[in-house]
XYZ file of C-alpha atoms in Angstrom:
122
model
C -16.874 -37.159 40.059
C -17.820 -33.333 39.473
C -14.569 -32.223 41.387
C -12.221 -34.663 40.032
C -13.494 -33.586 36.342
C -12.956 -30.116 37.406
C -9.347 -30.422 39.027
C -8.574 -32.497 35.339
C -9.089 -29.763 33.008
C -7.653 -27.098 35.156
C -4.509 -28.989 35.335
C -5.098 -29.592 31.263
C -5.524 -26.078 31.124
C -2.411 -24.594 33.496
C -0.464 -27.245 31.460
C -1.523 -25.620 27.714
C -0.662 -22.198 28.898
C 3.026 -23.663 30.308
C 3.709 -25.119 27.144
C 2.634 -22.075 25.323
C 4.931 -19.608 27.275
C 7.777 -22.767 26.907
C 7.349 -22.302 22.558
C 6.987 -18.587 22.425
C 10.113 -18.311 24.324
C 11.677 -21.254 21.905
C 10.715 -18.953 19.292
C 13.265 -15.894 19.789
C 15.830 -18.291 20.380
C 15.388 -19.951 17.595
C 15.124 -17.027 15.204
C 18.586 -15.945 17.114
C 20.319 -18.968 15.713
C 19.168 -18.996 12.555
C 20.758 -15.864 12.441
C 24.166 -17.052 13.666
C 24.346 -19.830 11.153
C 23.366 -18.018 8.197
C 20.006 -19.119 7.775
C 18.159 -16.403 8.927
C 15.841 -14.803 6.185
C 15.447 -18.274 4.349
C 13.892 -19.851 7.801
C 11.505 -22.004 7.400
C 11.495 -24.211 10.725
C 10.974 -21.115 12.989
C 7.048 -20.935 14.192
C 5.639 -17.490 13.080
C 8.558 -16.372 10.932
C 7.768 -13.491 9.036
C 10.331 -12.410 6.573
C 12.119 -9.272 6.533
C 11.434 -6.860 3.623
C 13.061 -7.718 0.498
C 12.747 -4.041 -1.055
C 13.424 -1.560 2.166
C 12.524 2.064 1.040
C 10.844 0.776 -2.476
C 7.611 -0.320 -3.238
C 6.755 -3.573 -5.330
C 3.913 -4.259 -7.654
C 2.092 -6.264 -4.836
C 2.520 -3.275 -2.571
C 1.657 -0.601 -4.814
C -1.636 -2.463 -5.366
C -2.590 -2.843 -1.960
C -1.989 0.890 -1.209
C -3.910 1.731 -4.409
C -6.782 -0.350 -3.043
C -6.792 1.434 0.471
C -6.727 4.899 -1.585
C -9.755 3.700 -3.271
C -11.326 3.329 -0.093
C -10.266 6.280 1.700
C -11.642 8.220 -1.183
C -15.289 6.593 -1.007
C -15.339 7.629 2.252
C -14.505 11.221 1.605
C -17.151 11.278 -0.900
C -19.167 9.541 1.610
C -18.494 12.476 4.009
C -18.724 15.366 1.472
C -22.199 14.151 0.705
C -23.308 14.587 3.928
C -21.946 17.882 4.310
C -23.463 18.907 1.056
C -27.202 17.705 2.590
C -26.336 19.537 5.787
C -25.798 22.468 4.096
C -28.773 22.727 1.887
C -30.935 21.706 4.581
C -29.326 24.786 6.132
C -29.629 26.826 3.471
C -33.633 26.395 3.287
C -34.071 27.474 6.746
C -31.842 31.081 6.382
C -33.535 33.956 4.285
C -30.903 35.671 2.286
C -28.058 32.903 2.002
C -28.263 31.252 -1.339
C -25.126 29.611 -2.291
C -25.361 28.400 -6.045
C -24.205 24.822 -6.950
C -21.265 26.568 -9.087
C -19.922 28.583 -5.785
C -20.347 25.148 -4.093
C -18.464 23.493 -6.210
C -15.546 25.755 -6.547
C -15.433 25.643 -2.404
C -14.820 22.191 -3.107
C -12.486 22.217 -5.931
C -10.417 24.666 -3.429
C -10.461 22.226 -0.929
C -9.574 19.391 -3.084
C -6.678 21.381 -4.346
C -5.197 22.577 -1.378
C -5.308 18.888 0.554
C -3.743 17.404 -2.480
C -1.141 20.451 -2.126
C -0.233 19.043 1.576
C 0.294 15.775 -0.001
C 2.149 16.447 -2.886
């Protein structure tokens, strides 16, 4: 009863992956005819149909946002990262005789480096 159990779901299984290869193929053609009959970036009856970009080469609102909200992140992990430098380097600092870098001269270094990666971007 095992066996015959067994032999069921592979065949269950074998015929799930068939019919997924069978719809994913379905799925270029159809977006290929919606195209030739005019109803391309308004489909709706094509599985996974993602809409083209409205706005090529300008960003909307929506977009703007969203990239907004990634620079927000990027920039806590900079901080993040400049913060660990800055420990690294005082812990550094205790443990040479002679090297004393002043929290003004430390912050200019970073100013300067602020400055000139902003430069690249601009």
């Amino acid at each position: 009863a095992l066996q015959v159990q067994n032999d069921h779901s592979d065949a269950a299984a074998s015929e799930l992956n068939r019919r997924m290869r069978f719809q994913n193929k379905l799925a270029g053609v159809c977006e290929e005819m919606c195209k030739e009959v005019g109803a391309y970036p308004k489909c709706t009856q094509c599985p996974k149909f993602v809409e083209p970009d409205s706005t090529p080469g300008v960003m909307t609102w929506d977009e703007l946002l969203e990239h907004m909200d990634n620079l927000v992140s990027w920039g806590q992990d900079q901080i993040k990262g400049w913060h660990k430098q800055a420990s690294a380097l005082q812990t550094n600092q205790g443990n040479q005789e002679g090297t004393v870098v002043t929290a003004e001269v430390f912050d200019i270094m970073r100013r300067v480096q602020v400055q000139n990666k902003l430069a690249g971007v601009c």
